[in-house]
Short mmCIF file of C-alpha atoms in Angstrom, two decimals:
data_model
loop_
_atom_site.label_atom_id
_atom_site.label_comp_id
_atom_site.label_asym_id
_atom_site.label_seq_id
_atom_site.Cartn_x
_atom_site.Cartn_y
_atom_site.Cartn_z
CA MET G 234 -11.63 -9.82 -38.56
CA ILE G 235 -8.84 -9.51 -41.12
CA ALA G 236 -6.77 -6.49 -42.12
CA THR G 237 -4.97 -6.60 -45.46
CA GLY G 238 -2.47 -4.50 -47.35
CA ALA G 239 0.05 -5.36 -50.06
CA ASN G 240 2.80 -3.25 -48.51
CA ASN G 241 1.90 -3.80 -44.88
CA VAL G 242 4.42 -5.16 -42.41
CA ILE G 243 3.35 -6.81 -39.17
CA VAL G 244 5.71 -6.37 -36.22
CA ILE G 245 5.30 -8.89 -33.40
CA GLY G 246 6.21 -7.29 -30.09
CA ALA G 247 6.03 -3.68 -28.84
CA GLY G 248 9.27 -3.56 -26.89
CA PHE G 249 11.99 -1.18 -28.00
CA SER G 250 13.05 -3.50 -30.82
CA GLY G 251 9.57 -3.75 -32.29
CA LEU G 252 9.00 -0.02 -31.90
CA ALA G 253 12.32 0.79 -33.58
CA ALA G 254 11.53 -1.58 -36.45
CA ALA G 255 8.14 0.08 -36.93
CA ASP G 256 9.80 3.50 -36.82
CA ALA G 257 12.23 2.61 -39.61
CA LEU G 258 9.55 0.94 -41.72
CA ASN G 259 7.16 3.85 -41.34
CA SER G 260 9.92 6.29 -42.26
CA ALA G 261 10.44 4.27 -45.45
CA GLY G 262 6.78 4.77 -46.38
CA LEU G 263 5.48 1.32 -45.43
CA ALA G 264 2.20 0.74 -43.57
CA VAL G 265 2.98 -0.94 -40.25
CA THR G 266 0.94 -2.74 -37.61
CA ILE G 267 2.41 -3.77 -34.24
CA VAL G 268 0.85 -6.71 -32.40
CA GLU G 269 1.67 -6.99 -28.68
CA ALA G 270 0.75 -9.70 -26.16
CA ARG G 271 0.84 -7.43 -23.11
CA ASP G 272 -1.61 -4.74 -22.10
CA ARG G 273 1.17 -2.18 -22.50
CA VAL G 274 4.19 -1.34 -24.64
CA GLY G 275 7.80 -1.48 -23.46
CA GLY G 276 8.43 -5.22 -23.16
CA ARG G 277 11.12 -5.78 -20.55
CA ALA G 278 10.90 -2.12 -19.52
CA ARG G 279 8.39 -1.70 -16.71
CA THR G 280 8.02 1.52 -14.72
CA GLN G 281 5.32 1.69 -12.06
CA GLN G 282 4.14 4.34 -9.63
CA GLN G 283 3.62 3.07 -6.09
CA GLU G 284 1.00 4.21 -3.59
CA ASN G 285 3.55 6.53 -1.98
CA GLY G 286 4.03 8.33 -5.31
CA ILE G 287 7.48 6.90 -5.98
CA TRP G 288 8.20 5.71 -9.53
CA LEU G 289 10.25 2.50 -9.77
CA ASP G 290 11.88 0.88 -12.79
CA TYR G 291 11.21 -2.83 -12.31
CA GLY G 292 12.85 -3.65 -15.62
CA GLY G 293 15.93 -2.32 -17.38
CA GLN G 294 16.81 1.15 -16.22
CA TRP G 295 20.33 2.24 -17.21
CA LEU G 296 22.04 3.89 -20.16
CA GLY G 297 25.75 4.36 -20.73
CA PRO G 298 28.41 5.58 -23.18
CA GLY G 299 28.15 3.96 -26.58
CA GLN G 300 24.39 3.53 -26.35
CA ASP G 301 23.88 6.24 -28.94
CA GLU G 302 20.50 5.07 -30.24
CA MET G 303 18.85 5.19 -26.81
CA TYR G 304 20.31 8.57 -25.94
CA ALA G 305 19.19 9.94 -29.31
CA LEU G 306 15.70 8.51 -28.83
CA ALA G 307 15.40 10.02 -25.36
CA LYS G 308 16.53 13.41 -26.67
CA ARG G 309 14.16 13.25 -29.63
CA LEU G 310 11.18 12.51 -27.39
CA GLY G 311 12.13 15.02 -24.69
CA HIS G 312 13.16 12.58 -21.96
CA SER G 313 16.19 13.72 -19.98
CA THR G 314 18.74 11.58 -18.14
CA TRP G 315 20.51 11.96 -14.82
CA PRO G 316 23.70 10.27 -13.58
CA MET G 317 23.79 7.44 -11.09
CA TYR G 318 24.92 8.56 -7.64
CA THR G 319 28.47 7.29 -7.12
CA ALA G 320 29.95 9.80 -4.65
CA GLY G 321 31.40 8.33 -1.48
CA LYS G 322 32.75 4.91 -0.58
CA HIS G 323 31.33 1.59 -1.76
CA ARG G 324 30.70 -1.25 0.68
CA THR G 325 32.12 -4.79 0.47
CA LEU G 326 31.56 -7.94 2.50
CA PHE G 327 33.83 -10.87 1.59
CA SER G 328 34.82 -13.86 3.71
CA GLY G 329 33.13 -12.22 6.69
CA ARG G 330 35.18 -9.01 6.36
CA LEU G 331 33.31 -5.72 6.01
CA GLY G 332 35.24 -3.19 3.95
CA ALA G 333 35.09 -0.11 1.75
CA TYR G 334 36.60 1.07 -1.52
CA ARG G 335 36.34 3.78 -4.15
CA GLY G 336 36.33 3.46 -7.92
CA SER G 337 35.43 0.41 -10.00
CA ILE G 338 37.53 -2.36 -8.44
CA PRO G 339 37.36 -3.40 -4.75
CA LEU G 340 41.05 -2.73 -4.03
CA ASN G 341 40.46 -3.54 -0.36
CA LEU G 342 40.61 -7.26 -1.24
CA PRO G 343 43.73 -9.24 -0.27
CA LEU G 344 46.69 -8.69 -2.61
CA ARG G 345 46.58 -12.29 -3.82
CA ALA G 346 42.91 -11.91 -4.68
CA LEU G 347 43.61 -8.77 -6.71
CA SER G 348 46.49 -10.54 -8.46
CA SER G 349 44.22 -13.47 -9.30
CA LEU G 350 41.56 -11.11 -10.65
CA GLY G 351 44.08 -9.27 -12.79
CA TYR G 352 45.49 -12.49 -14.23
CA ALA G 353 42.01 -13.80 -15.07
CA TYR G 354 40.92 -10.53 -16.63
CA LEU G 355 43.95 -10.36 -18.94
CA ARG G 356 43.31 -13.92 -20.12
CA LEU G 357 39.65 -13.06 -20.68
CA LEU G 358 40.58 -9.90 -22.57
CA ARG G 359 42.85 -11.81 -24.96
CA LEU G 360 40.09 -14.29 -25.70
CA MET G 361 37.43 -11.61 -26.09
CA ARG G 362 39.42 -9.60 -28.63
CA ARG G 363 39.48 -12.57 -31.02
CA VAL G 364 35.73 -13.19 -30.98
CA ASP G 365 33.83 -12.30 -34.14
CA ARG G 366 31.07 -10.01 -32.89
CA ASN G 367 28.93 -10.51 -35.99
CA SER G 368 29.36 -14.30 -36.20
CA PRO G 369 30.70 -15.72 -32.93
CA TRP G 370 30.53 -19.26 -34.31
CA LEU G 371 33.21 -18.31 -36.87
CA SER G 372 35.67 -17.06 -34.24
CA PRO G 373 39.08 -18.69 -33.83
CA ARG G 374 38.79 -21.66 -31.43
CA ALA G 375 34.99 -21.25 -31.49
CA GLN G 376 34.32 -24.96 -30.88
CA GLU G 377 36.69 -25.05 -27.92
CA LEU G 378 35.28 -21.88 -26.36
CA ASP G 379 31.68 -22.93 -26.93
CA SER G 380 32.20 -26.40 -25.47
CA GLN G 381 32.94 -25.08 -21.97
CA SER G 382 30.95 -22.99 -19.53
CA VAL G 383 32.08 -19.76 -17.92
CA GLY G 384 32.10 -21.64 -14.62
CA GLU G 385 34.53 -24.26 -15.96
CA TRP G 386 36.85 -21.53 -17.21
CA MET G 387 36.69 -19.71 -13.86
CA ARG G 388 37.63 -22.83 -11.91
CA LYS G 389 40.74 -23.17 -14.07
CA HIS G 390 41.86 -19.55 -14.08
CA VAL G 391 40.47 -17.74 -11.00
CA ARG G 392 42.31 -19.36 -8.11
CA HIS G 393 41.80 -17.12 -5.06
CA PRO G 394 38.42 -17.64 -3.30
CA ASP G 395 37.68 -13.91 -2.93
CA ALA G 396 38.64 -13.30 -6.56
CA PHE G 397 36.41 -16.19 -7.59
CA SER G 398 33.51 -14.68 -5.64
CA VAL G 399 33.98 -11.25 -7.24
CA PHE G 400 34.16 -12.78 -10.72
CA ARG G 401 31.10 -14.97 -10.14
CA ILE G 402 29.07 -12.06 -8.80
CA ALA G 403 30.04 -9.92 -11.80
CA VAL G 404 29.02 -12.67 -14.23
CA GLU G 405 25.69 -13.27 -12.48
CA SER G 406 25.04 -9.51 -12.38
CA ILE G 407 25.56 -9.27 -16.13
CA PHE G 408 23.60 -12.36 -17.18
CA ALA G 409 21.28 -13.13 -14.21
CA ALA G 410 22.44 -16.72 -14.72
CA HIS G 411 24.87 -19.09 -13.03
CA PRO G 412 28.32 -19.26 -14.69
CA ASP G 413 27.90 -23.01 -15.21
CA ASP G 414 24.86 -22.31 -17.42
CA ILE G 415 26.62 -19.87 -19.77
CA SER G 416 28.75 -20.75 -22.79
CA LEU G 417 32.19 -19.16 -22.57
CA LEU G 418 31.90 -18.16 -26.23
CA HIS G 419 28.55 -16.50 -25.51
CA ALA G 420 30.04 -14.56 -22.59
CA LEU G 421 33.01 -13.39 -24.66
CA PHE G 422 30.70 -12.30 -27.49
CA TYR G 423 28.40 -10.53 -25.03
CA PHE G 424 31.28 -8.68 -23.37
CA ARG G 425 32.61 -7.58 -26.74
CA SER G 426 29.19 -6.49 -27.99
CA GLY G 427 28.91 -4.14 -24.99
CA GLY G 428 32.37 -2.60 -25.20
CA GLY G 429 34.17 -4.96 -22.84
CA PHE G 430 33.81 -6.60 -19.44
CA PHE G 431 34.39 -3.45 -17.39
CA SER G 432 31.97 -1.46 -19.53
CA LEU G 433 29.20 -3.82 -18.46
CA VAL G 434 29.92 -3.70 -14.71
CA GLU G 435 30.84 -0.05 -14.19
CA SER G 436 28.60 2.90 -13.34
CA GLU G 437 30.54 6.04 -14.23
CA GLY G 438 31.77 5.54 -17.78
CA GLY G 439 29.96 2.20 -18.04
CA ALA G 440 26.58 0.68 -18.85
CA GLN G 441 25.11 1.81 -15.50
CA GLN G 442 26.06 5.48 -15.87
CA ASP G 443 22.69 7.20 -16.42
CA ARG G 444 19.00 6.80 -15.76
CA LEU G 445 15.95 8.31 -17.43
CA GLN G 446 14.27 10.84 -15.16
CA ARG G 447 10.77 9.61 -15.96
CA GLY G 448 11.74 5.95 -16.14
CA VAL G 449 12.25 3.70 -19.15
CA GLN G 450 8.70 2.53 -19.85
CA PRO G 451 7.43 6.12 -20.23
CA LEU G 452 10.02 6.52 -23.00
CA ALA G 453 8.57 3.45 -24.75
CA GLU G 454 5.06 4.88 -24.29
CA ALA G 455 6.12 8.19 -25.80
CA TYR G 456 7.74 6.30 -28.69
CA ALA G 457 4.53 4.35 -29.30
CA LYS G 458 2.42 7.51 -29.18
CA ASP G 459 4.73 9.16 -31.72
CA LEU G 460 4.38 6.15 -34.03
CA GLN G 461 0.60 6.12 -33.70
CA GLN G 462 0.44 9.79 -34.61
CA ARG G 463 2.35 8.87 -37.77
CA GLY G 464 -0.17 6.16 -38.70
CA VAL G 465 1.30 3.03 -37.11
CA GLN G 466 -1.40 0.80 -35.62
CA ILE G 467 -0.70 -0.89 -32.27
CA PHE G 468 -2.85 -3.74 -30.96
CA LEU G 469 -2.40 -4.72 -27.29
CA ASN G 470 -3.61 -7.85 -25.48
CA ALA G 471 -3.06 -9.81 -28.68
CA PRO G 472 -0.57 -12.66 -28.16
CA VAL G 473 0.40 -14.09 -31.54
CA ARG G 474 -0.37 -17.80 -31.87
CA SER G 475 0.59 -18.50 -35.48
CA VAL G 476 2.33 -17.08 -38.52
CA GLU G 477 1.37 -18.55 -41.91
CA GLN G 478 3.09 -17.81 -45.21
CA THR G 479 1.41 -18.47 -48.55
CA GLY G 480 3.11 -17.12 -51.64
CA SER G 481 3.81 -13.43 -51.04
CA ALA G 482 1.40 -13.11 -48.11
CA VAL G 483 2.08 -13.48 -44.39
CA THR G 484 -0.88 -14.02 -42.04
CA VAL G 485 -0.39 -13.35 -38.34
CA LYS G 486 -3.07 -14.70 -35.98
CA SER G 487 -3.94 -13.98 -32.36
CA ASP G 488 -6.83 -15.54 -30.44
CA THR G 489 -9.39 -13.07 -31.77
CA ARG G 490 -7.95 -11.40 -34.84
CA GLU G 491 -5.68 -11.90 -37.81
CA TRP G 492 -3.61 -9.57 -39.96
CA GLN G 493 -2.29 -10.10 -43.48
CA ALA G 494 0.85 -8.45 -44.76
CA ALA G 495 3.70 -8.71 -47.22
CA ALA G 496 6.25 -9.40 -44.46
CA ALA G 497 6.56 -9.76 -40.70
CA ILE G 498 9.20 -9.02 -38.09
CA CYS G 499 9.27 -11.10 -34.93
CA ALA G 500 10.63 -8.95 -32.09
CA ALA G 501 9.42 -11.22 -29.28
CA PRO G 502 11.92 -12.80 -26.85
CA PRO G 503 13.22 -16.14 -28.19
CA THR G 504 11.51 -18.25 -25.54
CA LEU G 505 8.14 -16.73 -26.55
CA ALA G 506 8.81 -16.84 -30.28
CA HIS G 507 9.43 -20.58 -29.85
CA ASP G 508 5.76 -21.02 -28.86
CA ILE G 509 4.44 -19.46 -32.08
CA VAL G 510 3.36 -21.98 -34.73
CA PHE G 511 5.03 -21.15 -38.05
CA THR G 512 3.77 -22.45 -41.40
CA PRO G 513 5.88 -23.55 -43.15
CA PRO G 514 7.75 -24.71 -40.06
CA LEU G 515 11.00 -23.13 -38.95
CA SER G 516 14.25 -24.95 -39.64
CA GLU G 517 15.41 -27.36 -36.94
CA ALA G 518 18.34 -25.04 -36.24
CA LYS G 519 16.04 -22.05 -35.72
CA LYS G 520 13.69 -23.99 -33.45
CA ALA G 521 16.64 -25.19 -31.39
CA LEU G 522 18.05 -21.67 -31.20
CA LEU G 523 14.77 -20.18 -29.94
CA ASN G 524 14.38 -22.98 -27.42
CA ASN G 525 17.96 -22.82 -26.15
CA LEU G 526 18.24 -19.05 -25.67
CA GLN G 527 16.63 -19.17 -22.25
CA PRO G 528 16.55 -16.01 -20.13
CA GLY G 529 18.21 -15.75 -16.75
CA CYS G 530 16.29 -14.98 -13.58
CA ALA G 531 16.44 -11.72 -11.67
CA ILE G 532 14.39 -10.31 -8.83
CA LYS G 533 14.66 -6.56 -8.40
CA CYS G 534 14.24 -5.43 -4.78
CA PHE G 535 13.65 -1.87 -3.55
CA ALA G 536 13.78 -0.43 -0.02
CA ILE G 537 12.31 3.07 0.39
CA TYR G 538 13.57 5.33 3.21
CA GLU G 539 12.66 8.79 4.48
CA THR G 540 16.06 10.08 3.32
CA PRO G 541 19.19 8.61 1.70
CA PHE G 542 20.80 8.39 5.16
CA TRP G 543 23.82 6.47 3.88
CA ARG G 544 24.99 9.51 1.92
CA ASN G 545 25.44 11.53 5.11
CA GLN G 546 27.60 8.67 6.40
CA GLY G 547 29.87 8.86 3.36
CA TRP G 548 28.51 5.84 1.51
CA SER G 549 27.59 5.77 -2.17
CA GLY G 550 24.86 3.18 -1.68
CA SER G 551 26.71 0.75 -3.95
CA ALA G 552 27.74 -2.52 -2.33
CA VAL G 553 28.91 -6.03 -3.16
CA SER G 554 28.98 -9.17 -1.00
CA ASP G 555 29.66 -12.89 -1.27
CA VAL G 556 26.79 -13.60 1.15
CA PRO G 557 23.76 -15.00 -0.70
CA PRO G 558 21.24 -14.25 -1.97
CA VAL G 559 21.72 -10.48 -2.43
CA HIS G 560 25.16 -9.79 -3.87
CA VAL G 561 24.90 -6.22 -5.20
CA CYS G 562 23.13 -3.00 -4.30
CA PHE G 563 22.79 0.50 -5.80
CA ASP G 564 21.49 3.92 -4.78
CA VAL G 565 18.54 4.77 -7.07
CA THR G 566 17.31 7.76 -5.09
CA PRO G 567 15.44 10.28 -7.32
CA PRO G 568 17.26 13.55 -8.08
CA ASP G 569 15.03 15.59 -5.76
CA GLU G 570 15.79 13.21 -2.85
CA THR G 571 12.13 13.15 -1.81
CA ARG G 572 12.94 9.64 -0.58
CA GLY G 573 16.05 7.50 -0.32
CA ILE G 574 15.94 4.29 -2.36
CA LEU G 575 18.30 1.32 -2.32
CA MET G 576 17.88 -1.30 -5.02
CA GLY G 577 19.43 -4.75 -5.20
CA PHE G 578 19.15 -7.99 -7.15
CA ILE G 579 18.61 -11.66 -6.39
CA GLU G 580 19.86 -13.40 -9.53
CA GLY G 581 20.46 -16.70 -11.24
CA ARG G 582 19.68 -19.90 -9.36
CA GLU G 583 19.09 -17.90 -6.18
CA GLY G 584 16.56 -15.85 -8.13
CA VAL G 585 14.70 -19.03 -9.06
CA LYS G 586 14.74 -20.18 -5.44
CA TYR G 587 13.53 -16.89 -3.97
CA THR G 588 10.85 -16.48 -6.62
CA GLU G 589 9.33 -19.66 -5.21
CA LEU G 590 9.91 -18.68 -1.56
CA GLY G 591 7.78 -15.54 -1.91
CA GLU G 592 7.92 -11.84 -1.10
CA SER G 593 8.31 -12.19 2.67
CA ALA G 594 11.49 -14.25 2.29
CA ARG G 595 12.84 -11.84 -0.32
CA ARG G 596 12.16 -8.84 1.90
CA GLU G 597 13.90 -10.46 4.85
CA ALA G 598 16.94 -11.40 2.77
CA PHE G 599 17.24 -7.97 1.16
CA LEU G 600 16.94 -6.02 4.39
CA GLU G 601 19.45 -8.32 6.08
CA ALA G 602 21.94 -7.57 3.29
CA LEU G 603 21.32 -3.82 3.54
CA THR G 604 21.75 -3.93 7.31
CA ASN G 605 25.06 -5.77 6.94
CA TRP G 606 26.28 -3.05 4.59
CA PHE G 607 24.77 0.15 6.02
CA GLY G 608 23.81 -0.54 9.62
CA ASP G 609 20.62 -0.86 11.65
CA GLU G 610 18.92 2.14 10.04
CA ALA G 611 18.61 0.10 6.85
CA ALA G 612 16.52 -2.54 8.64
CA THR G 613 13.36 -0.43 8.83
CA PRO G 614 12.40 1.08 5.46
CA LEU G 615 9.14 2.91 4.90
CA ASP G 616 8.24 0.49 2.11
CA TYR G 617 9.55 -2.55 0.29
CA TYR G 618 8.79 -3.61 -3.30
CA ASP G 619 10.11 -6.26 -5.64
CA HIS G 620 9.45 -7.91 -8.98
CA SER G 621 10.53 -11.30 -10.30
CA TRP G 622 10.66 -11.47 -14.08
CA ARG G 623 10.42 -15.24 -13.88
CA ASN G 624 6.75 -14.74 -12.94
CA ASP G 625 6.13 -12.56 -16.01
CA ASP G 626 4.28 -14.68 -18.59
CA TRP G 627 5.53 -12.53 -21.47
CA ALA G 628 9.20 -12.54 -20.47
CA ARG G 629 9.71 -15.69 -18.35
CA GLY G 630 12.95 -14.26 -17.05
CA CYS G 631 15.56 -11.64 -17.78
CA TYR G 632 17.75 -9.89 -18.64
CA ALA G 633 18.01 -11.57 -22.05
CA GLY G 634 18.39 -15.00 -23.62
CA VAL G 635 21.56 -16.78 -22.49
CA ALA G 636 23.35 -19.33 -24.67
CA ALA G 637 24.37 -22.56 -22.95
CA PRO G 638 27.54 -24.43 -23.98
CA GLY G 639 27.35 -25.76 -27.53
CA HIS G 640 24.68 -23.31 -28.66
CA TRP G 641 26.57 -20.87 -30.88
CA THR G 642 28.56 -23.38 -32.89
CA SER G 643 25.58 -25.67 -33.53
CA VAL G 644 22.70 -23.29 -34.32
CA GLY G 645 24.06 -19.74 -34.02
CA HIS G 646 24.14 -19.28 -37.80
CA SER G 647 20.31 -19.08 -37.79
CA ILE G 648 20.09 -16.15 -35.35
CA ARG G 649 19.25 -13.48 -37.95
CA ALA G 650 18.48 -15.63 -41.00
CA PRO G 651 15.02 -14.77 -42.44
CA HIS G 652 12.34 -17.45 -42.58
CA GLU G 653 11.10 -16.60 -46.06
CA ARG G 654 9.25 -13.32 -45.37
CA VAL G 655 9.57 -13.45 -41.59
CA PHE G 656 12.51 -11.49 -40.18
CA TRP G 657 13.99 -11.42 -36.69
CA ALA G 658 14.59 -8.56 -34.29
CA GLY G 659 14.94 -8.41 -30.51
CA THR G 660 17.99 -7.61 -28.41
CA GLU G 661 19.15 -11.24 -28.57
CA THR G 662 19.81 -10.78 -32.31
CA ALA G 663 21.97 -7.66 -31.84
CA THR G 664 25.68 -7.60 -32.63
CA GLN G 665 26.22 -4.48 -30.53
CA TRP G 666 24.88 -4.12 -27.00
CA ASN G 667 23.27 -7.55 -27.11
CA GLY G 668 20.91 -7.90 -24.16
CA TYR G 669 20.38 -4.16 -23.69
CA PHE G 670 17.72 -1.73 -24.90
CA GLU G 671 20.40 -0.27 -27.16
CA GLY G 672 20.83 -3.64 -28.80
CA ALA G 673 17.06 -3.95 -29.13
CA VAL G 674 16.80 -0.67 -31.04
CA ARG G 675 19.74 -1.53 -33.30
CA ALA G 676 18.28 -4.98 -34.01
CA GLY G 677 14.89 -3.49 -34.86
CA LYS G 678 16.45 -1.11 -37.35
CA ARG G 679 18.53 -3.89 -38.91
CA ALA G 680 15.47 -6.14 -39.34
CA ALA G 681 13.55 -3.24 -40.87
CA SER G 682 16.33 -2.68 -43.40
CA GLN G 683 16.11 -6.36 -44.39
CA VAL G 684 12.36 -6.01 -44.96
CA ILE G 685 12.75 -2.79 -46.94
CA GLU G 686 15.34 -4.43 -49.19
CA THR G 687 13.07 -7.45 -49.72
CA LEU G 688 9.98 -5.41 -50.57
CA SER G 689 11.71 -2.83 -52.75
#
């Protein structure tokens, strides 16, 4: 069956970027259809209610200062936020030493480790400030920065072993990828797009400051419902297989249906967009870009307790450790404290390994880490849940596409370049808050403005 319309725009992907693109297009008076591979909207946002009634955000879950589009969207749709719990002391475990600290930086580390961290951060800051956020490949020393990995840079400039561990854990927490797999230029661009290194790792005042009370996917669902009430069509369970352009028409095909429009926006993750057959074919640079922006790997683990017992002991629930595979932990207890919930990540190469090992191994590893930090009471939760995004056919990893060394300076120029009447959205195309829902919304609006200009 075919749907036609001279002013129609097809949006591929119903994550926040696709929804935001449809919103802007609809507001401009264009007829819009969204085509989504999953059986739901939200993309890399996934909120699920468990048998015990607890709602868990298996995907992205945080908002922070500077993410104005997401806060505005939540307010517009009546979804309130609440701050992450940060009261109390944070736990550390480095080189076999259990410790505690307050604030953003583990000041309980040896003085030489703190000195090494400070030196490395200042060098990183100087490099980051010179990166062109809009066109990283045009930055001063771009070739030099893009030719080395973050891991190579760390081995040169982070000398103390504890400092090296802290830096590595921070990098893996941001990208869900090993430092050796990340271009230094990409990391510098990413840090700058999100307001700086500390902005991306901090809770209070940083990207992990707030959560949505109903979860993130319900916000996407409310957004989709609002769009449908305004006339936007949304088709689920419809993975796009091909996009064909003939003259002024664009035909988008799934397994069972096709849609014809005047333009299309692809808001799918790069690794999935790479599988779509485009006619005429994409440029070699664009194909290489989509293929090379591979997502990291993160497993999100949750332990549910009768109460947040650690709070009564003076702990915030936040923790960091150099003991693999679980390096960080957060308190994600709901505001009403009906249950206590600790959440941690297994990321990067360890995420790949533990995805294959299975849930039992992940549960054992997570509870061992929690017990090391918070004592024997952490060893016996009421329930345990986890989710590996590597096993998700329509994401294949998370948090976002990561550029390997050599990527930006060879093919980066094609990141937002239209393919005739096909335009590109998705958080990976954002110049601000790249990799975050905020970046997704901004990218969707930018792609929509390109379409509107083309069709006007």
